[in-house]
Amino acid sequence: MPSPPPARHLLRAKDLVDARFAESLTVDDMASAAGLSRAHFTRAFAATFGDSPHAYLQTRRLERAAAMLRDTDRSVADICMSVGLSSVGSFTTSFTKAFGKTPTAYRTSFPPAKAFVPVPTCVMRLYTRPAPTTRAARATLPKTAQAKTAQGKKTDDVAGS
C-alpha cells in the first residue's frame, strides 16, 4: 500500500532548504515556511522524511560540497564557506562521517577538474543550434539553399543531386 504524499506545508519547508541551503537557515525559518510551531514542525518533518530538519539541511550542504569537490578546483575552505558552513574542522568531520573520506581524499579519488575541457557556451550553441530556417521556410527555398547546414556544409541528401 503506497504511503500518502507528504503534506504541502512540509514540502514548502523542504523546498526552502533545497533552494537556500547555503544561507544560515534555522529550524525556526523552516517551521515558519511550513506555518507550524518549531516542535510540531520538527516531529512532523522527521516522521515524514525520516531525517530531522537540521540533518536534512546538513545532508544538502554536504552533497553540494561533494559535487563541488568533484567538479571544481576550489579550496576545501572555500567550498566549506560557499555551502553555508563556517568551520572547516566541523565540515571535515561531517564530510568524513557522510562519505567515509576526508574532503581532500574524496577529491583525489576523482579525476582532477582540469581534465574536463570546458566548452564555451558560444561553441555549444553553434553545434546544437537547429538549422537556420524552419521546415516551412526551407520548402520555399531553392534546392541549393536547402542543402546547407548552420555551418555552411552541404548535407548528404542534396549533395548527390
GROMACS .gro file of N, CA and C in nm:
model
  483
    1MET      N    1   0.085  -0.118   0.000
    1MET     CA    2   0.000   0.000   0.000
    1MET      C    3   0.090   0.124   0.000
    2PRO      N    4   0.073   0.212  -0.099
    2PRO     CA    5   0.158   0.331  -0.105
    2PRO      C    6   0.128   0.426   0.010
    3SER      N    7   0.235   0.492   0.055
    3SER     CA    8   0.217   0.588   0.164
    3SER      C    9   0.157   0.717   0.108
    4PRO      N   10   0.086   0.790   0.191
    4PRO     CA   11   0.027   0.916   0.141
    4PRO      C   12   0.138   1.017   0.112
    5PRO      N   13   0.115   1.107   0.018
    5PRO     CA   14   0.218   1.207  -0.012
    5PRO      C   15   0.238   1.299   0.107
    6PRO      N   16   0.359   1.354   0.120
    6PRO     CA   17   0.384   1.445   0.231
    6PRO      C   18   0.297   1.569   0.220
    7ALA      N   19   0.267   1.625   0.334
    7ALA     CA   20   0.181   1.743   0.335
    7ALA      C   21   0.251   1.859   0.265
    8ARG      N   22   0.169   1.940   0.202
    8ARG     CA   23   0.223   2.052   0.123
    8ARG      C   24   0.306   2.148   0.208
    9HIS      N   25   0.264   2.172   0.331
    9HIS     CA   26   0.337   2.268   0.413
    9HIS      C   27   0.477   2.215   0.448
   10LEU      N   28   0.490   2.083   0.460
   10LEU     CA   29   0.624   2.027   0.484
   10LEU      C   30   0.709   2.035   0.359
   11LEU      N   31   0.647   2.020   0.244
   11LEU     CA   32   0.722   2.032   0.118
   11LEU      C   33   0.772   2.175   0.097
   12ARG      N   34   0.694   2.273   0.144
   12ARG     CA   35   0.742   2.412   0.134
   12ARG      C   36   0.871   2.431   0.213
   13ALA      N   37   0.876   2.373   0.332
   13ALA     CA   38   0.998   2.383   0.413
   13ALA      C   39   1.114   2.309   0.347
   14LYS      N   40   1.083   2.193   0.290
   14LYS     CA   41   1.188   2.116   0.222
   14LYS      C   42   1.239   2.192   0.100
   15ASP      N   43   1.150   2.254   0.025
   15ASP     CA   44   1.190   2.335  -0.090
   15ASP      C   45   1.276   2.453  -0.047
   16LEU      N   46   1.242   2.512   0.066
   16LEU     CA   47   1.322   2.623   0.118
   16LEU      C   48   1.464   2.577   0.145
   17VAL      N   49   1.479   2.462   0.204
   17VAL     CA   50   1.614   2.409   0.232
   17VAL      C   51   1.686   2.379   0.102
   18ASP      N   52   1.618   2.319   0.007
   18ASP     CA   53   1.682   2.285  -0.120
   18ASP      C   54   1.728   2.410  -0.195
   19ALA      N   55   1.653   2.516  -0.187
   19ALA     CA   56   1.686   2.638  -0.262
   19ALA      C   57   1.787   2.726  -0.189
   20ARG      N   58   1.782   2.728  -0.056
   20ARG     CA   59   1.866   2.824   0.018
   20ARG      C   60   1.956   2.756   0.119
   21PHE      N   61   2.008   2.640   0.087
   21PHE     CA   62   2.091   2.565   0.182
   21PHE      C   63   2.218   2.638   0.218
   22ALA      N   64   2.267   2.725   0.131
   22ALA     CA   65   2.392   2.795   0.156
   22ALA      C   66   2.375   2.912   0.252
   23GLU      N   67   2.253   2.949   0.281
   23GLU     CA   68   2.229   3.059   0.373
   23GLU      C   69   2.222   3.005   0.515
   24SER      N   70   2.221   3.093   0.610
   24SER     CA   71   2.216   3.049   0.750
   24SER      C   72   2.071   3.023   0.790
   25LEU      N   73   2.018   2.911   0.747
   25LEU     CA   74   1.881   2.873   0.780
   25LEU      C   75   1.876   2.811   0.919
   26THR      N   76   1.769   2.834   0.989
   26THR     CA   77   1.747   2.771   1.118
   26THR      C   78   1.619   2.688   1.110
   27VAL      N   79   1.599   2.605   1.210
   27VAL     CA   80   1.476   2.526   1.215
   27VAL      C   81   1.356   2.620   1.228
   28ASP      N   82   1.376   2.731   1.295
   28ASP     CA   83   1.266   2.830   1.306
   28ASP      C   84   1.227   2.884   1.168
   29ASP      N   85   1.325   2.908   1.083
   29ASP     CA   86   1.295   2.956   0.947
   29ASP      C   87   1.214   2.851   0.870
   30MET      N   88   1.255   2.726   0.885
   30MET     CA   89   1.184   2.618   0.814
   30MET      C   90   1.043   2.601   0.870
   31ALA      N   91   1.031   2.608   1.001
   31ALA     CA   92   0.899   2.595   1.065
   31ALA      C   93   0.809   2.708   1.022
   32SER      N   94   0.864   2.826   1.011
   32SER     CA   95   0.782   2.939   0.968
   32SER      C   96   0.740   2.924   0.823
   33ALA      N   97   0.826   2.868   0.737
   33ALA     CA   98   0.787   2.842   0.598
   33ALA      C   99   0.675   2.739   0.591
   34ALA      N  100   0.676   2.647   0.685
   34ALA     CA  101   0.572   2.545   0.688
   34ALA      C  102   0.447   2.594   0.761
   35GLY      N  103   0.460   2.702   0.835
   35GLY     CA  104   0.346   2.755   0.908
   35GLY      C  105   0.313   2.674   1.033
   36LEU      N  106   0.414   2.613   1.093
   36LEU     CA  107   0.394   2.531   1.213
   36LEU      C  108   0.486   2.581   1.324
   37SER      N  109   0.454   2.537   1.445
   37SER     CA  110   0.545   2.568   1.555
   37SER      C  111   0.671   2.485   1.538
   38ARG      N  112   0.779   2.528   1.602
   38ARG     CA  113   0.908   2.460   1.586
   38ARG      C  114   0.900   2.314   1.627
   39ALA      N  115   0.841   2.286   1.741
   39ALA     CA  116   0.836   2.148   1.792
   39ALA      C  117   0.748   2.061   1.703
   40HIS      N  118   0.631   2.111   1.666
   40HIS     CA  119   0.542   2.032   1.581
   40HIS      C  120   0.605   2.009   1.443
   41PHE      N  121   0.669   2.113   1.391
   41PHE     CA  122   0.735   2.101   1.261
   41PHE      C  123   0.845   1.995   1.266
   42THR      N  124   0.926   1.999   1.370
   42THR     CA  125   1.038   1.904   1.381
   42THR      C  126   0.987   1.761   1.385
   43ARG      N  127   0.883   1.736   1.463
   43ARG     CA  128   0.827   1.600   1.472
   43ARG      C  129   0.765   1.557   1.338
   44ALA      N  130   0.688   1.647   1.277
   44ALA     CA  131   0.621   1.612   1.151
   44ALA      C  132   0.723   1.591   1.039
   45PHE      N  133   0.826   1.674   1.034
   45PHE     CA  134   0.929   1.661   0.930
   45PHE      C  135   1.003   1.529   0.944
   46ALA      N  136   1.043   1.496   1.066
   46ALA     CA  137   1.116   1.371   1.089
   46ALA      C  138   1.027   1.250   1.060
   47ALA      N  139   0.901   1.258   1.095
   47ALA     CA  140   0.810   1.145   1.070
   47ALA      C  141   0.785   1.127   0.920
   48THR      N  142   0.782   1.236   0.847
   48THR     CA  143   0.752   1.230   0.704
   48THR      C  144   0.875   1.193   0.620
   49PHE      N  145   0.987   1.258   0.646
   49PHE     CA  146   1.105   1.241   0.560
   49PHE      C  147   1.213   1.151   0.620
   50GLY      N  148   1.200   1.114   0.745
   50GLY     CA  149   1.297   1.023   0.807
   50GLY      C  150   1.422   1.089   0.860
   51ASP      N  151   1.437   1.218   0.844
   51ASP     CA  152   1.551   1.294   0.896
   51ASP      C  153   1.498   1.414   0.971
   52SER      N  154   1.577   1.459   1.069
   52SER     CA  155   1.540   1.584   1.134
   52SER      C  156   1.565   1.698   1.036
   53PRO      N  157   1.501   1.813   1.056
   53PRO     CA  158   1.525   1.926   0.964
   53PRO      C  159   1.672   1.964   0.956
   54HIS      N  160   1.741   1.965   1.070
   54HIS     CA  161   1.883   2.001   1.068
   54HIS      C  162   1.964   1.897   0.992
   55ALA      N  163   1.934   1.769   1.011
   55ALA     CA  164   2.007   1.664   0.939
   55ALA      C  165   1.982   1.675   0.789
   56TYR      N  166   1.861   1.708   0.750
   56TYR     CA  167   1.830   1.724   0.607
   56TYR      C  168   1.910   1.840   0.549
   57LEU      N  169   1.914   1.952   0.621
   57LEU     CA  170   1.990   2.069   0.576
   57LEU      C  171   2.139   2.034   0.565
   58GLN      N  172   2.190   1.964   0.662
   58GLN     CA  173   2.332   1.926   0.660
   58GLN      C  174   2.362   1.833   0.542
   59THR      N  175   2.271   1.742   0.514
   59THR     CA  176   2.289   1.650   0.401
   59THR      C  177   2.293   1.726   0.269
   60ARG      N  178   2.203   1.822   0.251
   60ARG     CA  179   2.204   1.903   0.128
   60ARG      C  180   2.338   1.975   0.113
   61ARG      N  181   2.387   2.032   0.222
   61ARG     CA  182   2.514   2.105   0.216
   61ARG      C  183   2.630   2.012   0.181
   62LEU      N  184   2.632   1.895   0.241
   62LEU     CA  185   2.742   1.802   0.215
   62LEU      C  186   2.735   1.747   0.072
   63GLU      N  187   2.615   1.723   0.021
   63GLU     CA  188   2.602   1.676  -0.117
   63GLU      C  189   2.653   1.781  -0.215
   64ARG      N  190   2.619   1.906  -0.189
   64ARG     CA  191   2.665   2.013  -0.277
   64ARG      C  192   2.817   2.028  -0.267
   65ALA      N  193   2.870   2.015  -0.145
   65ALA     CA  194   3.015   2.023  -0.127
   65ALA      C  195   3.085   1.910  -0.202
   66ALA      N  196   3.028   1.790  -0.198
   66ALA     CA  197   3.088   1.677  -0.270
   66ALA      C  198   3.089   1.703  -0.420
   67ALA      N  199   2.982   1.759  -0.472
   67ALA     CA  200   2.977   1.791  -0.615
   67ALA      C  201   3.082   1.896  -0.650
   68MET      N  202   3.099   1.994  -0.565
   68MET     CA  203   3.199   2.098  -0.591
   68MET      C  204   3.340   2.042  -0.580
   69LEU      N  205   3.363   1.948  -0.490
   69LEU     CA  206   3.495   1.886  -0.479
   69LEU      C  207   3.527   1.806  -0.605
   70ARG      N  208   3.428   1.740  -0.662
   70ARG     CA  209   3.449   1.661  -0.783
   70ARG      C  210   3.471   1.748  -0.906
   71ASP      N  211   3.398   1.860  -0.915
   71ASP     CA  212   3.391   1.935  -1.041
   71ASP      C  213   3.472   2.063  -1.046
   72THR      N  214   3.527   2.108  -0.933
   72THR     CA  215   3.599   2.235  -0.934
   72THR      C  216   3.736   2.218  -0.871
   73ASP      N  217   3.817   2.321  -0.884
   73ASP     CA  218   3.948   2.324  -0.819
   73ASP      C  219   3.948   2.417  -0.698
   74ARG      N  220   3.832   2.456  -0.653
   74ARG     CA  221   3.824   2.548  -0.539
   74ARG      C  222   3.880   2.481  -0.414
   75SER      N  223   3.930   2.561  -0.322
   75SER     CA  224   3.988   2.506  -0.200
   75SER      C  225   3.877   2.449  -0.110
   76VAL      N  226   3.917   2.360  -0.021
   76VAL     CA  227   3.821   2.298   0.069
   76VAL      C  228   3.757   2.404   0.159
   77ALA      N  229   3.837   2.499   0.205
   77ALA     CA  230   3.782   2.605   0.291
   77ALA      C  231   3.682   2.690   0.215
   78ASP      N  232   3.711   2.720   0.090
   78ASP     CA  233   3.619   2.800   0.008
   78ASP      C  234   3.488   2.724  -0.015
   79ILE      N  235   3.498   2.596  -0.041
   79ILE     CA  236   3.378   2.515  -0.061
   79ILE      C  237   3.298   2.508   0.068
   80CYS      N  238   3.368   2.494   0.180
   80CYS     CA  239   3.301   2.489   0.310
   80CYS      C  240   3.218   2.616   0.332
   81MET      N  241   3.277   2.730   0.305
   81MET     CA  242   3.206   2.857   0.326
   81MET      C  243   3.093   2.875   0.225
   82SER      N  244   3.114   2.829   0.102
   82SER     CA  245   3.012   2.853   0.000
   82SER      C  246   2.888   2.766   0.017
   83VAL      N  247   2.896   2.658   0.091
   83VAL     CA  248   2.777   2.576   0.115
   83VAL      C  249   2.708   2.614   0.246
   84GLY      N  250   2.756   2.717   0.313
   84GLY     CA  251   2.687   2.766   0.430
   84GLY      C  252   2.743   2.718   0.562
   85LEU      N  253   2.858   2.652   0.560
   85LEU     CA  254   2.920   2.608   0.685
   85LEU      C  255   3.030   2.706   0.722
   86SER      N  256   3.056   2.722   0.851
   86SER     CA  257   3.151   2.824   0.894
   86SER      C  258   3.280   2.766   0.952
   87SER      N  259   3.285   2.638   0.981
   87SER     CA  260   3.404   2.579   1.041
   87SER      C  261   3.457   2.467   0.951
   88VAL      N  262   3.582   2.482   0.908
   88VAL     CA  263   3.640   2.379   0.822
   88VAL      C  264   3.657   2.248   0.898
   89GLY      N  265   3.688   2.257   1.027
   89GLY     CA  266   3.704   2.136   1.107
   89GLY      C  267   3.573   2.059   1.119
   90SER      N  268   3.465   2.130   1.147
   90SER     CA  269   3.334   2.064   1.155
   90SER      C  270   3.292   2.010   1.019
   91PHE      N  271   3.324   2.086   0.914
   91PHE     CA  272   3.292   2.040   0.779
   91PHE      C  273   3.367   1.910   0.749
   92THR      N  274   3.495   1.906   0.782
   92THR     CA  275   3.574   1.785   0.756
   92THR      C  276   3.520   1.666   0.834
   93THR      N  277   3.484   1.688   0.959
   93THR     CA  278   3.430   1.579   1.041
   93THR      C  279   3.297   1.529   0.985
   94SER      N  280   3.207   1.620   0.952
   94SER     CA  281   3.076   1.581   0.897
   94SER      C  282   3.091   1.513   0.762
   95PHE      N  283   3.180   1.566   0.679
   95PHE     CA  284   3.201   1.509   0.546
   95PHE      C  285   3.257   1.368   0.556
   96THR      N  286   3.351   1.348   0.648
   96THR     CA  287   3.411   1.216   0.665
   96THR      C  288   3.307   1.115   0.715
   97LYS      N  289   3.220   1.158   0.804
   97LYS     CA  290   3.113   1.068   0.851
   97LYS      C  291   3.018   1.031   0.738
   98ALA      N  292   2.987   1.128   0.653
   98ALA     CA  293   2.889   1.103   0.547
   98ALA      C  294   2.947   1.024   0.430
   99PHE      N  295   3.071   1.053   0.390
   99PHE     CA  296   3.127   0.994   0.268
   99PHE      C  297   3.240   0.895   0.295
  100GLY      N  298   3.283   0.883   0.420
  100GLY     CA  299   3.386   0.785   0.454
  100GLY      C  300   3.527   0.829   0.419
  101LYS      N  301   3.545   0.950   0.369
  101LYS     CA  302   3.676   1.003   0.333
  101LYS      C  303   3.679   1.150   0.371
  102THR      N  304   3.798   1.200   0.395
  102THR     CA  305   3.810   1.344   0.416
  102THR      C  306   3.782   1.415   0.284
  103PRO      N  307   3.749   1.543   0.288
  103PRO     CA  308   3.724   1.614   0.161
  103PRO      C  309   3.842   1.606   0.064
  104THR      N  310   3.962   1.616   0.114
  104THR     CA  311   4.079   1.610   0.026
  104THR      C  312   4.094   1.471  -0.035
  105ALA      N  313   4.075   1.366   0.046
  105ALA     CA  314   4.085   1.230  -0.007
  105ALA      C  315   3.972   1.203  -0.106
  106TYR      N  316   3.855   1.258  -0.078
  106TYR     CA  317   3.742   1.243  -0.171
  106TYR      C  318   3.776   1.306  -0.304
  107ARG      N  319   3.835   1.425  -0.300
  107ARG     CA  320   3.871   1.495  -0.424
  107ARG      C  321   3.973   1.415  -0.504
  108THR      N  322   4.073   1.358  -0.437
  108THR     CA  323   4.178   1.286  -0.510
  108THR      C  324   4.129   1.154  -0.568
  109SER      N  325   4.015   1.104  -0.523
  109SER     CA  326   3.962   0.980  -0.578
  109SER      C  327   3.892   1.000  -0.713
  110PHE      N  328   3.881   1.125  -0.757
  110PHE     CA  329   3.819   1.156  -0.886
  110PHE      C  330   3.923   1.222  -0.976
  111PRO      N  331   3.903   1.218  -1.107
  111PRO     CA  332   3.996   1.290  -1.196
  111PRO      C  333   3.994   1.438  -1.164
  112PRO      N  334   4.107   1.506  -1.181
  112PRO     CA  335   4.109   1.649  -1.149
  112PRO      C  336   4.016   1.728  -1.241
  113ALA      N  337   3.968   1.838  -1.189
  113ALA     CA  338   3.874   1.920  -1.266
  113ALA      C  339   3.939   1.973  -1.393
  114LYS      N  340   4.072   1.984  -1.393
  114LYS     CA  341   4.142   2.032  -1.512
  114LYS      C  342   4.131   1.933  -1.628
  115ALA      N  343   4.100   1.806  -1.595
  115ALA     CA  344   4.087   1.705  -1.700
  115ALA      C  345   3.965   1.729  -1.788
  116PHE      N  346   3.868   1.800  -1.735
  116PHE     CA  347   3.749   1.829  -1.812
  116PHE      C  348   3.771   1.958  -1.888
  117VAL      N  349   3.767   1.949  -2.018
  117VAL     CA  350   3.789   2.067  -2.101
  117VAL      C  351   3.659   2.146  -2.105
  118PRO      N  352   3.661   2.268  -2.057
  118PRO     CA  353   3.539   2.348  -2.064
  118PRO      C  354   3.509   2.388  -2.207
  119VAL      N  355   3.387   2.374  -2.246
  119VAL     CA  356   3.343   2.413  -2.379
  119VAL      C  357   3.268   2.545  -2.366
  120PRO      N  358   3.313   2.647  -2.435
  120PRO     CA  359   3.244   2.776  -2.425
  120PRO      C  360   3.099   2.765  -2.472
  121THR      N  361   3.017   2.845  -2.412
  121THR     CA  362   2.874   2.843  -2.443
  121THR      C  363   2.848   2.875  -2.589
  122CYS      N  364   2.926   2.966  -2.647
  122CYS     CA  365   2.902   3.004  -2.786
  122CYS      C  366   2.929   2.884  -2.879
  123VAL      N  367   3.026   2.800  -2.845
  123VAL     CA  368   3.054   2.682  -2.927
  123VAL      C  369   2.941   2.581  -2.911
  124MET      N  370   2.893   2.563  -2.787
  124MET     CA  371   2.780   2.471  -2.764
  124MET      C  372   2.658   2.515  -2.845
  125ARG      N  373   2.631   2.644  -2.845
  125ARG     CA  374   2.515   2.694  -2.920
  125ARG      C  375   2.532   2.672  -3.069
  126LEU      N  376   2.655   2.693  -3.118
  126LEU     CA  377   2.679   2.677  -3.261
  126LEU      C  378   2.651   2.535  -3.307
  127TYR      N  379   2.696   2.437  -3.232
  127TYR     CA  380   2.682   2.300  -3.277
  127TYR      C  381   2.553   2.232  -3.233
  128THR      N  382   2.477   2.293  -3.146
  128THR     CA  383   2.349   2.235  -3.107
  128THR      C  384   2.231   2.313  -3.161
  129ARG      N  385   2.258   2.418  -3.235
  129ARG     CA  386   2.153   2.503  -3.290
  129ARG      C  387   2.085   2.431  -3.406
  130PRO      N  388   1.954   2.445  -3.417
  130PRO     CA  389   1.886   2.386  -3.533
  130PRO      C  390   1.921   2.465  -3.659
  131ALA      N  391   1.881   2.410  -3.771
  131ALA     CA  392   1.908   2.476  -3.899
  131ALA      C  393   1.852   2.618  -3.896
  132PRO      N  394   1.912   2.708  -3.974
  132PRO     CA  395   1.873   2.849  -3.965
  132PRO      C  396   1.732   2.878  -4.013
  133THR      N  397   1.672   2.788  -4.086
  133THR     CA  398   1.537   2.813  -4.135
  133THR      C  399   1.443   2.703  -4.086
  134THR      N  400   1.317   2.734  -4.081
  134THR     CA  401   1.219   2.634  -4.042
  134THR      C  402   1.187   2.543  -4.159
  135ARG      N  403   1.115   2.437  -4.133
  135ARG     CA  404   1.080   2.342  -4.239
  135ARG      C  405   0.994   2.410  -4.346
  136ALA      N  406   0.903   2.496  -4.304
  136ALA     CA  407   0.816   2.566  -4.399
  136ALA      C  408   0.897   2.661  -4.485
  137ALA      N  409   0.994   2.730  -4.423
  137ALA     CA  410   1.075   2.824  -4.500
  137ALA      C  411   1.168   2.751  -4.595
  138ARG      N  412   1.217   2.631  -4.553
  138ARG     CA  413   1.306   2.555  -4.640
  138ARG      C  414   1.233   2.505  -4.765
  139ALA      N  415   1.104   2.480  -4.752
  139ALA     CA  416   1.027   2.431  -4.867
  139ALA      C  417   1.018   2.537  -4.975
  140THR      N  418   1.025   2.664  -4.939
  140THR     CA  419   1.015   2.771  -5.038
  140THR      C  420   1.152   2.810  -5.095
  141LEU      N  421   1.263   2.763  -5.032
  141LEU     CA  422   1.396   2.798  -5.080
  141LEU      C  423   1.435   2.711  -5.198
  142PRO      N  424   1.525   2.760  -5.286
  142PRO     CA  425   1.575   2.674  -5.393
  142PRO      C  426   1.655   2.558  -5.334
  143LYS      N  427   1.667   2.448  -5.410
  143LYS     CA  428   1.730   2.326  -5.361
  143LYS      C  429   1.873   2.348  -5.314
  144THR      N  430   1.948   2.437  -5.377
  144THR     CA  431   2.087   2.458  -5.336
  144THR      C  432   2.093   2.523  -5.198
  145ALA      N  433   1.997   2.608  -5.165
  145ALA     CA  434   1.995   2.671  -5.034
  145ALA      C  435   1.952   2.574  -4.925
  146GLN      N  436   1.872   2.473  -4.959
  146GLN     CA  437   1.825   2.378  -4.862
  146GLN      C  438   1.936   2.285  -4.816
  147ALA      N  439   2.037   2.269  -4.898
  147ALA     CA  440   2.137   2.167  -4.872
  147ALA      C  441   2.240   2.207  -4.767
  148LYS      N  442   2.239   2.328  -4.719
  148LYS     CA  443   2.344   2.372  -4.628
  148LYS      C  444   2.297   2.366  -4.482
  149THR      N  445   2.390   2.330  -4.396
  149THR     CA  446   2.363   2.329  -4.252
  149THR      C  447   2.396   2.466  -4.195
  150ALA      N  448   2.385   2.479  -4.064
  150ALA     CA  449   2.416   2.606  -3.999
  150ALA      C  450   2.561   2.644  -4.018
  151GLN      N  451   2.649   2.545  -4.036
  151GLN     CA  452   2.791   2.572  -4.053
  151GLN      C  453   2.828   2.590  -4.199
  152GLY      N  454   2.729   2.586  -4.290
  152GLY     CA  455   2.756   2.606  -4.430
  152GLY      C  456   2.797   2.481  -4.504
  153LYS      N  457   2.789   2.365  -4.441
  153LYS     CA  458   2.826   2.240  -4.509
  153LYS      C  459   2.705   2.183  -4.580
  154LYS      N  460   2.731   2.115  -4.690
  154LYS     CA  461   2.623   2.052  -4.763
  154LYS      C  462   2.581   1.924  -4.693
  155THR      N  463   2.452   1.896  -4.697
  155THR     CA  464   2.404   1.771  -4.639
  155THR      C  465   2.411   1.661  -4.742
  156ASP      N  466   2.401   1.536  -4.696
  156ASP     CA  467   2.417   1.421  -4.785
  156ASP      C  468   2.305   1.407  -4.887
  157ASP      N  469   2.180   1.436  -4.845
  157ASP     CA  470   2.068   1.411  -4.934
  157ASP      C  471   2.070   1.499  -5.058
  158VAL      N  472   2.122   1.618  -5.052
  158VAL     CA  473   2.122   1.708  -5.166
  158VAL      C  474   2.259   1.710  -5.233
  159ALA      N  475   2.362   1.666  -5.165
  159ALA     CA  476   2.496   1.671  -5.222
  159ALA      C  477   2.506   1.589  -5.350
  160GLY      N  478   2.430   1.478  -5.358
  160GLY     CA  479   2.435   1.397  -5.478
  160GLY      C  480   2.352   1.452  -5.591
  161SER      N  481   2.263   1.547  -5.564
  161SER     CA  482   2.176   1.597  -5.671
  161SER      C  483   2.234   1.714  -5.743
   0.00000   0.00000   0.00000
